[in-house]
XYZ file of C-alpha atoms in Angstrom:
757
model
C -26.356 41.472 0.985
C -22.943 43.114 0.715
C -22.744 43.752 4.451
C -23.940 40.205 5.147
C -21.060 38.826 3.083
C -18.564 41.108 4.809
C -19.656 39.787 8.206
C -19.237 36.192 7.011
C -15.808 36.942 5.567
C -14.610 38.475 8.837
C -16.016 35.541 10.766
C -14.243 33.138 8.407
C -10.898 34.893 8.938
C -11.289 34.789 12.720
C -12.221 31.097 12.792
C -9.425 30.244 10.381
C -6.942 31.777 12.831
C -8.583 30.133 15.818
C -9.487 33.466 17.441
C -11.901 33.455 20.381
C -15.241 34.968 19.346
C -16.495 37.721 21.670
C -20.234 37.958 20.932
C -23.007 35.736 22.168
C -23.229 32.436 20.299
C -26.740 33.178 19.019
C -25.441 36.288 17.278
C -23.443 34.113 14.918
C -26.255 31.641 14.212
C -28.008 34.321 12.144
C -25.110 34.386 9.713
C -24.292 30.642 9.694
C -27.754 29.133 9.406
C -28.267 28.142 5.744
C -31.652 29.091 4.353
C -33.166 26.111 2.562
C -36.760 25.797 1.459
C -38.588 22.517 1.273
C -39.295 22.692 -2.464
C -36.381 21.432 -4.544
C -33.971 23.085 -2.064
C -33.065 26.230 -4.032
C -30.199 28.278 -2.725
C -31.159 31.109 -0.413
C -29.256 33.092 2.143
C -30.111 33.254 5.818
C -31.162 36.863 5.269
C -33.717 35.868 2.633
C -34.825 32.917 4.710
C -35.281 35.273 7.693
C -37.335 37.733 5.654
C -39.463 34.946 4.231
C -40.337 33.394 7.564
C -40.584 36.623 9.547
C -37.776 36.057 12.011
C -35.558 38.977 11.116
C -34.401 40.638 14.287
C -35.162 37.652 16.485
C -31.515 36.758 17.068
C -29.688 39.427 15.146
C -26.155 40.158 16.332
C -25.520 43.096 18.592
C -22.200 43.794 16.917
C -19.745 41.673 15.066
C -17.389 44.387 14.035
C -19.206 45.660 10.948
C -22.096 47.950 10.157
C -25.651 46.795 10.932
C -27.266 44.430 8.484
C -28.990 46.084 5.570
C -31.680 44.207 3.709
C -30.784 43.570 0.089
C -32.681 45.874 -2.303
C -35.639 44.236 -3.982
C -34.646 45.735 -7.330
C -31.683 43.339 -7.758
C -31.985 41.076 -10.747
C -33.043 37.522 -10.012
C -30.050 35.806 -11.572
C -27.650 38.174 -9.818
C -29.434 37.565 -6.537
C -29.248 33.812 -6.979
C -25.561 34.041 -7.826
C -24.920 36.060 -4.685
C -27.050 33.649 -2.677
C -24.977 30.737 -3.922
C -21.715 32.437 -2.945
C -23.073 33.299 0.489
C -24.226 29.755 1.111
C -20.866 28.332 0.032
C -19.168 30.751 2.427
C -21.528 29.696 5.219
C -20.686 26.046 4.654
C -16.973 26.864 4.577
C -17.161 28.658 7.934
C -19.091 25.746 9.487
C -16.531 23.286 8.114
C -13.539 25.250 9.411
C -15.203 25.818 12.783
C -15.902 22.098 13.226
C -12.335 21.274 12.205
C -11.087 23.727 14.814
C -13.157 21.984 17.490
C -11.660 18.610 16.572
C -8.100 19.962 16.502
C -5.925 19.667 19.606
C -4.111 22.871 18.634
C -7.126 25.137 19.111
C -7.076 27.313 22.239
C -9.486 26.116 24.950
C -11.762 29.181 25.186
C -11.998 29.505 21.409
C -12.847 25.808 21.125
C -15.606 26.121 23.739
C -17.207 29.023 21.873
C -17.055 27.137 18.571
C -18.527 24.040 20.223
C -21.421 26.065 21.610
C -22.210 27.563 18.194
C -22.163 24.174 16.434
C -24.426 22.634 19.078
C -26.962 25.417 18.584
C -26.827 24.914 14.814
C -27.527 21.209 15.263
C -30.180 21.446 17.947
C -32.110 24.633 17.201
C -31.403 25.355 13.557
C -31.513 21.676 12.438
C -28.607 22.367 10.118
C -28.057 18.646 9.498
C -31.491 18.312 7.895
C -30.827 21.340 5.702
C -27.522 19.886 4.537
C -29.231 16.636 3.603
C -31.810 18.637 1.671
C -29.004 20.260 -0.345
C -28.158 16.872 -1.878
C -31.105 17.418 -4.197
C -29.565 20.601 -5.591
C -28.290 20.549 -9.151
C -25.215 22.543 -8.129
C -22.540 19.864 -7.662
C -20.163 22.154 -5.785
C -22.860 23.038 -3.305
C -23.740 19.354 -2.863
C -20.105 18.452 -2.291
C -19.612 21.189 0.305
C -22.823 20.112 2.037
C -21.545 16.511 2.187
C -18.219 17.649 3.647
C -19.929 19.749 6.320
C -22.394 17.013 7.166
C -19.621 14.422 7.589
C -17.755 16.676 10.022
C -20.915 17.537 11.953
C -21.887 13.874 12.274
C -18.391 13.040 13.484
C -18.667 15.930 15.938
C -21.844 14.315 17.296
C -20.035 11.011 17.691
C -17.084 12.650 19.451
C -19.295 14.642 21.791
C -21.492 11.588 22.480
C -24.508 13.422 21.085
C -27.310 11.297 19.661
C -26.658 10.814 15.972
C -28.937 12.750 13.660
C -32.211 10.875 13.159
C -32.756 12.593 9.832
C -29.402 11.296 8.608
C -30.084 7.725 9.724
C -33.490 7.814 8.011
C -31.914 9.252 4.852
C -29.371 6.396 4.692
C -31.929 3.696 5.351
C -34.160 5.048 2.602
C -31.492 5.442 -0.072
C -29.422 2.323 0.680
C -32.279 -0.102 1.202
C -32.137 -0.892 -2.508
C -30.040 0.056 -5.481
C -31.082 3.247 -7.247
C -29.327 5.426 -9.787
C -30.016 8.642 -7.897
C -27.270 10.963 -6.717
C -28.578 10.645 -3.178
C -27.029 7.179 -2.811
C -23.661 8.495 -4.015
C -23.635 11.373 -1.516
C -24.796 9.011 1.193
C -21.902 6.625 0.524
C -19.425 9.484 0.224
C -20.492 10.982 3.573
C -20.286 7.625 5.340
C -16.797 7.121 3.922
C -15.724 10.597 5.047
C -16.921 9.905 8.608
C -14.878 6.694 8.872
C -11.848 8.552 7.478
C -12.238 11.122 10.239
C -12.362 8.343 12.820
C -9.094 6.901 11.493
C -7.563 10.358 11.285
C -8.373 11.287 14.884
C -5.678 10.753 17.484
C -8.093 10.111 20.348
C -7.926 6.786 22.152
C -11.656 6.116 21.873
C -11.861 5.642 18.115
C -12.879 1.998 18.499
C -15.853 2.954 20.683
C -16.765 5.796 18.315
C -16.756 3.520 15.296
C -18.747 0.897 17.159
C -21.383 3.513 18.014
C -21.480 4.592 14.378
C -21.682 1.157 12.736
C -24.451 0.004 15.054
C -26.910 2.125 13.067
C -25.820 0.903 9.619
C -24.741 -2.711 10.008
C -27.837 -4.234 8.435
C -28.359 -1.633 5.738
C -24.822 -2.107 4.348
C -25.464 -5.804 3.803
C -28.756 -5.047 2.050
C -27.071 -2.530 -0.254
C -24.195 -4.942 -1.014
C -26.639 -7.612 -2.180
C -28.697 -5.111 -4.152
C -25.737 -3.478 -5.919
C -23.994 -6.650 -7.045
C -27.201 -8.293 -8.192
C -27.575 -5.699 -10.943
C -27.198 -6.653 -14.569
C -24.787 -4.060 -15.873
C -25.880 -4.351 -19.490
C -29.489 -3.578 -18.504
C -28.681 -0.349 -16.648
C -30.072 2.777 -18.301
C -27.222 5.020 -17.136
C -24.024 2.998 -16.738
C -22.101 6.009 -15.424
C -24.323 6.065 -12.317
C -23.636 2.456 -11.393
C -19.915 2.992 -12.021
C -19.867 6.006 -9.689
C -21.808 4.149 -7.017
C -19.544 1.111 -7.355
C -16.380 3.211 -6.962
C -17.801 4.986 -3.890
C -18.893 1.702 -2.349
C -15.460 0.127 -2.931
C -13.868 2.936 -0.903
C -16.393 2.485 1.890
C -15.965 -1.289 1.876
C -12.190 -0.935 2.045
C -12.432 1.281 5.131
C -14.874 -1.103 6.781
C -12.441 -3.992 6.279
C -9.548 -1.836 7.493
C -11.471 -0.905 10.627
C -11.992 -4.577 11.354
C -8.291 -5.383 11.013
C -6.899 -2.331 12.805
C -9.598 -1.635 15.404
C -10.704 -5.211 16.088
C -14.447 -4.817 15.536
C -16.677 -7.602 14.253
C -19.758 -6.254 12.502
C -21.407 -8.108 9.647
C -20.887 -5.153 7.318
C -17.121 -5.512 7.862
C -17.239 -9.163 6.798
C -19.689 -8.928 3.910
C -16.951 -9.223 1.255
C -15.618 -12.428 2.831
C -19.088 -13.867 3.336
C -20.043 -13.269 -0.311
C -16.801 -12.805 -2.289
C -18.225 -14.177 -5.531
C -20.379 -11.048 -5.895
C -17.285 -8.844 -6.065
C -15.438 -11.211 -8.384
C -18.333 -11.203 -10.839
C -17.767 -7.485 -11.450
C -14.596 -8.444 -13.337
C -16.752 -10.357 -15.814
C -19.135 -7.429 -16.384
C -18.893 -5.532 -19.703
C -17.654 -2.544 -17.733
C -14.821 -0.067 -18.214
C -11.309 -1.453 -17.693
C -10.465 1.019 -14.929
C -13.317 -0.393 -12.805
C -11.964 -3.926 -13.183
C -8.550 -2.582 -12.289
C -9.928 -1.008 -9.105
C -11.630 -4.254 -8.119
C -8.444 -6.309 -8.615
C -6.328 -3.792 -6.703
C -8.941 -3.816 -3.939
C -8.716 -7.615 -3.702
C -4.924 -7.376 -3.648
C -5.027 -4.937 -0.728
C -7.373 -7.231 1.184
C -5.143 -10.275 0.750
C -2.018 -8.290 1.692
C -3.673 -6.630 4.720
C -3.052 -3.216 3.156
C -6.625 -1.975 3.050
C -7.162 1.637 4.051
C -3.594 2.828 3.532
C -4.403 5.064 0.579
C -7.759 6.286 1.872
C -6.815 7.327 5.396
C -5.339 10.807 5.372
C -3.952 10.366 8.864
C -1.456 7.781 9.983
C -2.792 4.235 9.824
C -2.922 2.531 13.244
C -0.307 -0.176 13.832
C -1.377 -3.489 12.386
C -2.201 -6.074 15.025
C -1.716 -9.801 14.414
C -4.807 -11.152 12.670
C -7.147 -13.166 14.828
C -8.600 -16.530 13.941
C -11.779 -15.043 12.464
C -9.864 -12.735 10.121
C -7.655 -15.641 9.031
C -10.712 -17.749 8.192
C -12.242 -14.887 6.224
C -9.028 -14.446 4.237
C -9.076 -18.166 3.481
C -12.646 -17.845 2.186
C -11.603 -14.972 -0.078
C -8.533 -16.864 -1.331
C -10.616 -19.944 -2.144
C -13.152 -17.802 -3.994
C -10.381 -16.171 -6.046
C -8.878 -19.531 -7.002
C -12.295 -20.922 -7.871
C -12.928 -17.923 -10.129
C -9.531 -18.367 -11.797
C -10.307 -22.029 -12.339
C -13.568 -20.945 -14.014
C -11.705 -18.721 -16.487
C -11.552 -15.368 -14.700
C -8.209 -14.431 -16.262
C -9.638 -14.845 -19.741
C -12.115 -12.015 -19.075
C -9.369 -9.552 -18.178
C -8.429 -7.064 -20.844
C -4.868 -5.882 -20.362
C -4.504 -3.874 -23.552
C -3.616 -0.583 -21.945
C -3.428 2.921 -23.418
C -0.637 5.367 -22.787
C -1.932 8.289 -20.755
C -0.741 11.794 -21.510
C -1.540 15.191 -20.053
C -4.186 15.645 -22.708
C -5.819 12.251 -22.166
C -5.320 8.741 -23.512
C -6.531 9.283 -27.073
C -3.864 9.270 -29.770
C -4.089 12.223 -32.099
C -4.133 11.678 -35.886
C -0.652 11.402 -37.285
C 0.847 10.239 -33.982
C 2.188 6.739 -33.570
C 0.345 4.535 -31.055
C 2.645 2.257 -29.082
C 0.693 -0.760 -27.900
C 1.622 -2.138 -24.498
C -0.189 -4.159 -21.837
C -1.632 -2.686 -18.669
C 1.120 -3.664 -16.240
C -0.974 -2.556 -13.255
C -3.519 -5.282 -13.985
C -0.784 -7.825 -14.743
C 0.912 -7.146 -11.409
C -2.291 -7.057 -9.376
C -3.743 -10.227 -10.910
C -0.447 -12.087 -10.459
C -0.105 -11.047 -6.838
C -3.733 -11.893 -6.051
C -3.225 -15.433 -7.358
C 0.116 -15.919 -5.588
C -1.215 -14.645 -2.276
C -4.373 -16.747 -2.593
C -2.269 -19.863 -3.148
C -0.100 -19.057 -0.143
C -3.118 -18.563 2.127
C -4.784 -21.748 0.889
C -1.641 -23.837 1.343
C -1.206 -22.570 4.898
C -4.520 -24.262 5.674
C -4.032 -27.383 3.546
C -2.686 -30.660 4.928
C -2.427 -32.680 1.731
C 0.883 -32.303 -0.096
C -0.455 -34.020 -3.203
C -3.425 -31.624 -3.334
C -1.076 -28.655 -2.991
C 1.077 -29.942 -5.856
C -1.912 -30.338 -8.136
C -3.315 -26.908 -7.267
C 0.043 -25.230 -7.673
C 0.652 -26.745 -11.077
C -2.872 -25.890 -12.291
C -2.959 -22.266 -11.125
C 0.643 -21.420 -11.978
C 0.036 -22.840 -15.431
C -3.034 -20.590 -15.736
C -1.032 -17.587 -14.570
C 1.974 -18.168 -16.826
C -0.330 -18.763 -19.801
C -2.078 -15.476 -19.007
C 1.238 -13.609 -18.763
C 3.007 -15.230 -21.708
C 1.573 -13.041 -24.531
C 2.487 -9.880 -22.639
C 6.088 -10.731 -21.739
C 8.425 -10.265 -24.642
C 10.805 -11.937 -25.252
C 9.219 -15.194 -24.208
C 10.121 -16.893 -20.946
C 10.760 -20.216 -22.673
C 14.283 -19.272 -23.698
C 15.706 -19.234 -20.200
C 13.766 -19.821 -17.018
C 10.049 -19.611 -16.121
C 11.054 -18.270 -12.700
C 12.004 -15.026 -14.401
C 8.330 -14.106 -14.780
C 8.184 -12.524 -11.339
C 11.048 -10.088 -11.805
C 9.786 -9.104 -15.256
C 6.177 -8.522 -14.251
C 7.008 -6.550 -11.091
C 10.152 -4.748 -12.207
C 8.450 -1.326 -11.956
C 6.913 -1.887 -8.506
C 9.331 -2.802 -5.721
C 6.784 -3.338 -2.954
C 4.618 -5.664 -5.045
C 7.683 -7.539 -6.296
C 8.809 -8.293 -2.758
C 5.298 -9.265 -1.688
C 5.127 -11.689 -4.614
C 8.588 -13.065 -3.824
C 7.617 -13.531 -0.177
C 4.392 -15.294 -1.182
C 6.316 -17.540 -3.575
C 8.813 -18.376 -0.830
C 5.963 -19.146 1.558
C 4.385 -21.487 -1.006
C 7.722 -23.243 -1.515
C 8.375 -23.746 2.189
C 4.833 -24.910 2.939
C 4.865 -27.376 0.070
C 8.272 -28.818 0.925
C 7.323 -29.296 4.566
C 4.195 -31.125 3.431
C 6.238 -33.344 1.128
C 8.733 -34.071 3.894
C 5.911 -35.214 6.155
C 4.387 -37.586 3.589
C 7.160 -38.775 1.286
C 10.886 -38.849 0.729
C 12.137 -35.951 -1.364
C 15.404 -37.664 -2.152
C 13.691 -40.381 -4.212
C 11.998 -37.945 -6.586
C 14.592 -35.221 -6.326
C 15.008 -34.483 -10.018
C 11.272 -34.466 -10.589
C 10.811 -32.094 -7.641
C 13.460 -29.691 -8.942
C 11.848 -29.766 -12.352
C 8.480 -28.990 -10.748
C 9.772 -25.878 -8.938
C 11.380 -24.462 -12.078
C 8.653 -25.398 -14.518
C 6.017 -23.666 -12.380
C 8.153 -20.592 -11.780
C 8.444 -20.603 -7.983
C 12.004 -21.740 -7.217
C 13.106 -19.344 -4.435
C 16.776 -19.283 -5.409
C 16.049 -18.379 -9.028
C 13.605 -15.687 -7.941
C 16.159 -14.190 -5.548
C 18.917 -14.272 -8.169
C 16.724 -12.500 -10.715
C 15.823 -9.934 -8.058
C 19.517 -9.253 -7.398
C 20.115 -8.976 -11.126
C 17.342 -6.376 -11.384
C 19.075 -4.177 -8.811
C 22.493 -4.700 -10.343
C 23.762 -6.761 -7.375
C 24.001 -3.460 -5.515
C 24.290 -3.870 -1.748
C 23.305 -0.229 -1.200
C 19.882 -0.994 -2.676
C 19.487 -3.963 -0.337
C 20.451 -1.781 2.596
C 17.980 0.880 1.547
C 15.263 -1.791 1.479
C 16.286 -2.978 4.941
C 16.039 0.448 6.584
C 12.831 1.392 4.782
C 9.335 0.560 5.994
C 7.822 0.794 2.515
C 8.325 -2.875 1.600
C 8.335 -6.281 3.287
C 11.971 -6.864 2.320
C 13.237 -7.454 5.867
C 10.839 -10.314 6.481
C 11.421 -11.803 3.035
C 15.207 -11.500 3.271
C 15.429 -13.118 6.710
C 13.224 -16.017 5.658
C 15.277 -16.509 2.520
C 18.578 -16.452 4.440
C 17.228 -19.127 6.773
C 16.394 -21.257 3.741
C 19.773 -20.521 2.187
C 21.617 -21.832 5.248
C 19.987 -25.242 4.928
C 19.716 -25.390 1.147
C 23.166 -24.099 0.254
C 24.076 -26.936 -2.117
C 21.019 -26.335 -4.261
C 21.708 -22.585 -4.318
C 25.293 -23.203 -5.427
C 24.191 -25.564 -8.183
C 21.625 -23.066 -9.445
C 24.347 -20.409 -9.564
C 26.404 -22.797 -11.699
C 23.494 -23.226 -14.058
C 22.929 -19.487 -14.300
C 26.517 -19.244 -15.506
C 25.961 -22.154 -17.876
C 22.901 -20.427 -19.293
C 24.897 -17.233 -19.686
C 27.549 -19.066 -21.620
C 25.086 -21.050 -23.745
C 22.980 -18.076 -24.841
C 25.823 -15.541 -24.757
C 24.037 -13.495 -22.084
C 25.897 -11.604 -19.412
C 24.216 -12.089 -16.041
C 26.770 -9.959 -14.240
C 27.556 -7.387 -16.896
C 26.144 -4.570 -14.780
C 28.490 -5.232 -11.863
C 31.836 -3.366 -11.838
C 33.722 -6.002 -9.894
C 36.823 -8.054 -10.477
C 37.857 -11.347 -8.945
C 41.589 -11.225 -8.626
C 44.451 -12.426 -6.480
C 46.120 -9.125 -5.645
C 49.344 -10.647 -4.371
C 50.135 -12.261 -7.722
C 47.958 -9.999 -9.889
C 46.344 -12.907 -11.667
C 42.695 -13.603 -12.219
C 41.280 -16.620 -10.425
C 39.988 -19.202 -12.898
C 36.277 -19.620 -13.282
C 35.204 -22.891 -11.641
C 31.464 -22.470 -11.573
C 30.273 -23.403 -15.063
C 28.232 -26.593 -15.049
C 27.637 -28.644 -18.194
C 24.076 -29.736 -17.411
C 20.964 -27.664 -18.079
C 19.415 -25.262 -15.634
C 16.479 -27.539 -14.955
C 18.437 -30.712 -14.180
C 19.651 -29.638 -10.785
C 20.487 -32.663 -8.680
C 21.612 -32.017 -5.137
C 20.469 -32.814 -1.635
C 17.614 -30.721 -0.178
C 17.060 -29.637 3.379
C 14.274 -27.221 4.092
C 14.138 -24.157 6.282
C 11.390 -23.469 8.761
C 8.741 -20.956 7.718
C 8.038 -19.758 11.264
C 9.750 -16.565 12.450
C 12.581 -17.310 14.812
C 13.138 -15.703 18.180
C 16.219 -13.761 16.979
C 14.072 -12.293 14.221
C 11.462 -11.208 16.729
C 14.235 -9.671 18.798
C 15.389 -7.840 15.695
C 11.975 -6.245 15.479
C 12.022 -5.097 19.094
C 12.562 -1.430 19.919
C 16.091 -0.243 19.250
C 17.989 2.693 20.635
C 16.154 5.344 18.631
C 13.177 4.227 16.539
C 11.556 0.867 16.150
C 8.137 -0.665 15.845
C 7.070 -3.144 18.487
C 4.940 -5.255 16.185
C 5.654 -8.947 15.827
C 6.716 -10.577 12.600
C 3.849 -12.966 12.958
C 1.668 -10.235 11.508
C 1.301 -10.002 7.732
C 3.174 -6.709 7.622
C 5.792 -7.225 10.233
C 8.250 -4.671 8.959
C 5.668 -1.932 8.567
C 7.009 0.543 11.089
C 10.781 0.211 10.911
C 11.153 3.768 9.671
C 8.294 6.190 9.305
C 8.337 7.952 5.960
C 5.459 10.337 5.350
C 5.912 9.776 1.643
C 8.132 7.888 -0.732
C 10.016 11.116 -1.403
C 11.455 10.949 2.117
C 13.238 7.719 1.282
C 15.071 9.066 -1.735
C 18.825 9.161 -1.570
C 21.177 11.893 -2.601
C 23.545 9.936 -4.779
C 26.338 12.418 -5.392
C 29.192 13.128 -3.025
C 28.686 16.857 -3.435
C 25.102 16.677 -2.173
C 26.186 14.566 0.747
C 28.978 16.956 1.634
C 26.719 20.006 1.500
C 24.110 18.450 3.754
C 24.970 19.674 7.251
C 21.833 18.527 9.005
C 20.601 15.181 7.743
C 17.915 12.788 8.846
C 18.681 9.344 10.183
C 18.022 7.856 6.774
C 20.290 10.351 4.996
C 23.109 9.766 7.474
C 22.690 6.059 7.007
C 22.852 6.508 3.256
C 26.139 8.363 3.553
C 27.521 5.452 5.523
C 26.071 2.968 3.065
C 28.103 4.485 0.286
C 31.189 4.417 2.522
C 30.735 0.807 3.565
C 29.382 -0.893 0.461
C 31.016 -1.158 -2.908
C 34.226 0.845 -2.565
C 34.868 1.764 1.104
C 35.548 5.357 0.162
C 38.653 6.506 1.941
C 40.786 9.356 0.731
C 43.109 6.985 -1.103
C 40.260 5.871 -3.347
C 40.079 9.226 -5.041
C 43.536 8.663 -6.461
C 44.135 6.625 -9.599
C 45.889 3.811 -7.743
C 43.791 0.829 -6.688
C 43.101 0.423 -2.958
C 45.201 -2.070 -1.065
C 42.521 -3.096 1.464
C 40.127 -5.783 0.225
C 36.428 -5.467 0.969
C 36.145 -8.952 2.378
C 37.035 -10.035 5.893
C 40.324 -11.753 6.614
C 38.840 -15.204 6.195
C 38.402 -14.460 2.482
C 42.021 -13.461 1.857
C 43.175 -17.006 1.180
C 40.390 -17.648 -1.277
C 39.990 -14.460 -3.248
C 39.752 -10.699 -2.953
C 38.011 -7.956 -4.885
C 39.466 -5.000 -6.623
C 37.200 -1.959 -6.567
C 38.074 -0.682 -10.015
C 35.741 -1.255 -12.962
C 36.682 -4.454 -14.711
C 36.917 -4.932 -18.461
C 34.030 -6.822 -20.026
C 36.079 -9.930 -20.771
C 37.138 -10.169 -17.124
C 33.616 -9.492 -15.811
C 32.367 -12.403 -17.870
C 34.716 -14.637 -15.889
C 33.225 -13.538 -12.576
C 30.582 -16.125 -11.766
C 27.273 -15.081 -10.302
C 28.112 -16.990 -7.123
C 31.151 -14.790 -6.455
C 29.106 -11.691 -7.248
C 26.381 -12.588 -4.750
C 28.863 -13.449 -2.010
C 30.548 -10.104 -2.580
C 27.175 -8.344 -2.386
C 26.339 -10.084 0.901
C 29.719 -9.154 2.352
C 29.307 -5.506 1.379
C 25.868 -5.517 2.983
C 27.232 -7.044 6.178
C 30.052 -4.490 6.353
C 27.650 -1.602 5.796
C 25.260 -2.774 8.518
C 28.139 -3.177 10.967
C 29.406 0.326 10.278
C 25.950 1.835 10.724
C 25.364 -0.143 13.901
C 28.638 1.071 15.413
C 27.628 4.676 14.745
C 24.119 4.067 16.097
C 22.580 4.958 12.721
C 20.723 1.728 12.023
C 17.006 2.143 12.846
C 16.654 -1.174 14.681
C 18.767 -3.891 16.271
C 20.299 -5.871 13.376
C 22.065 -8.497 15.520
C 19.946 -11.436 14.325
C 20.297 -10.359 10.697
C 24.069 -10.068 11.056
C 24.228 -13.574 12.513
C 22.483 -14.915 9.442
C 24.818 -13.038 7.101
C 27.839 -14.174 9.102
C 26.777 -17.792 8.774
C 26.377 -17.349 5.021
C 29.890 -15.920 4.965
C 31.273 -18.983 6.747
C 29.655 -21.545 4.452
C 30.565 -19.532 1.350
C 34.202 -19.556 2.527
C 34.088 -23.333 2.845
C 32.631 -23.634 -0.648
C 35.243 -21.385 -2.238
C 38.109 -23.092 -0.417
C 37.107 -26.355 -2.054
C 37.233 -24.900 -5.571
């Protein structure tokens, strides 16, 4: 036994390094072939299996660099022998796993890969190792079962890659255990292995992954649909072991997410990939089950990913393929899901959601005696539920022709949503503006906040175009304005609250623009297009923000160290923006922007000088590949000058960040480090006659005189200057010409507005 383990350990080290094996392939089969009996699959080494079935010496190795195999003494204690057998079998599975991984890796040397391939083929064909791994699923040792599932997934993927007929024993095992719901562990390992295989397909860099997946799903298309119906027809309260159904449900959600992702990214059309959209009510009913809150949370997040076309991002270890524009069939399926969500909400789905969350600590979520429990809602559920409803409304309205129907639906569902959120948002939204709900719910999650803002903007544009086509907006202008504010979807208010959340900091906007982690580019461009044509309404809303600030003694701009001042005379420009009427009674002329991406925007997304994604903005995640960050840590910014000075070799993003801090806010030249204020204003020459900005921190009483309109214009100008500087130094990750044109136009109309004050 000791020598047997030493041989396996040496073999493991060689395979781990990718070394070419010198002996005949059959010599290694003796050590790698797991010994599994047919009765309850107890652990047994190949040596014991060989002794039992009388094959010792049939294919024993000539020499593998260690002493000849010695049979383990019969006097060893049974429990010690079983413990050693378990360790040997785990080591065997580890070697098989590493060897298969080496075959699939492009970095493995050719001759070594050929030897490994030959060994694995012999294990599959002669030793029937796949059947033995399936048999291990019955073992009570969970670690052994997990290792067997990992090995089996890699071996099955190896068969798919090598165009070898897929294991008949595996297909039969799946058909038997997924034909109906059962609480056995076999179904869990079956689902886990299927999920692992699809992950490997996504992970692989080969160009034939679509054909491989097609070959794989052909065997399981029908059985997945049968299992879906069987699982979601269960009555949770009648289950004997609720933990089993929870585990199966979680495993199946992962598999279902990958199936949907494979349909979107790889353009396949199997029934199992559409089963959620064909029968969405089954999934939505899980939220009404008396089941643990974390399961409901997973279901809602899963629905959110589906509606946002973000399925598979967290489950695929490799890079996710570029998202292609959705075809007509996918769009119709998303509409079916959105309608099902809204129907469930109309039936009281939100009332079944429990959002009373617990604070999680390293020791768990239970509060120890004597410790104070701080009650707070589960913001993950609040964000996910809100975004699911907003996105469902947007998708439905894109396929709705009746403006009156859209108005009724919007008022009903936004009322449901705001009523659901109201108890969990303190202080109440009634004091100021219902539109503030979005920034308060999503303040801790930038990507979801921008997705919600984009969905809200899409709803607004779709609804206004429908109203334009059927009625005159000017006749019911005040009522229309009241409707947008009362239901919390006015795009200008939402954008202003977003800017307030980031402190009107242009460097944050620029960081969003050069990052691929959010949809900010698409949202920002669409909003700027609206702003060009709806400038009067934006200006009036800014006035009312200032009026609200004055009425409730709230400082909207108190976080912005800026000062509006005429430097030539050293006097502060009077504040002209306060409006006497309430925030709701906005009464100006409307003109609506187009919701379709313009050609300059598509050009902006074309490949730049260094890095750029070639995807079109017509896709749901148009800005996905602007900059490739492997993780969110890569997008972090070194904020101090000392860190920036010490960084000699920086990435494109870090260099851009250095220029951001030069261009935006203070234009850091050497003179700025002195105590004297800079003489060069941040604005372009056109602004000199109207106003200029001092870069020193203003006293609170002066900041209060700076209206939010001036603050936003200043922020836009800083952003424009920063982008120009980065573009000149070839540090911007894509061609920003179209974006700069939009910002330049905003600059022109803001100049005209301020010259009239």
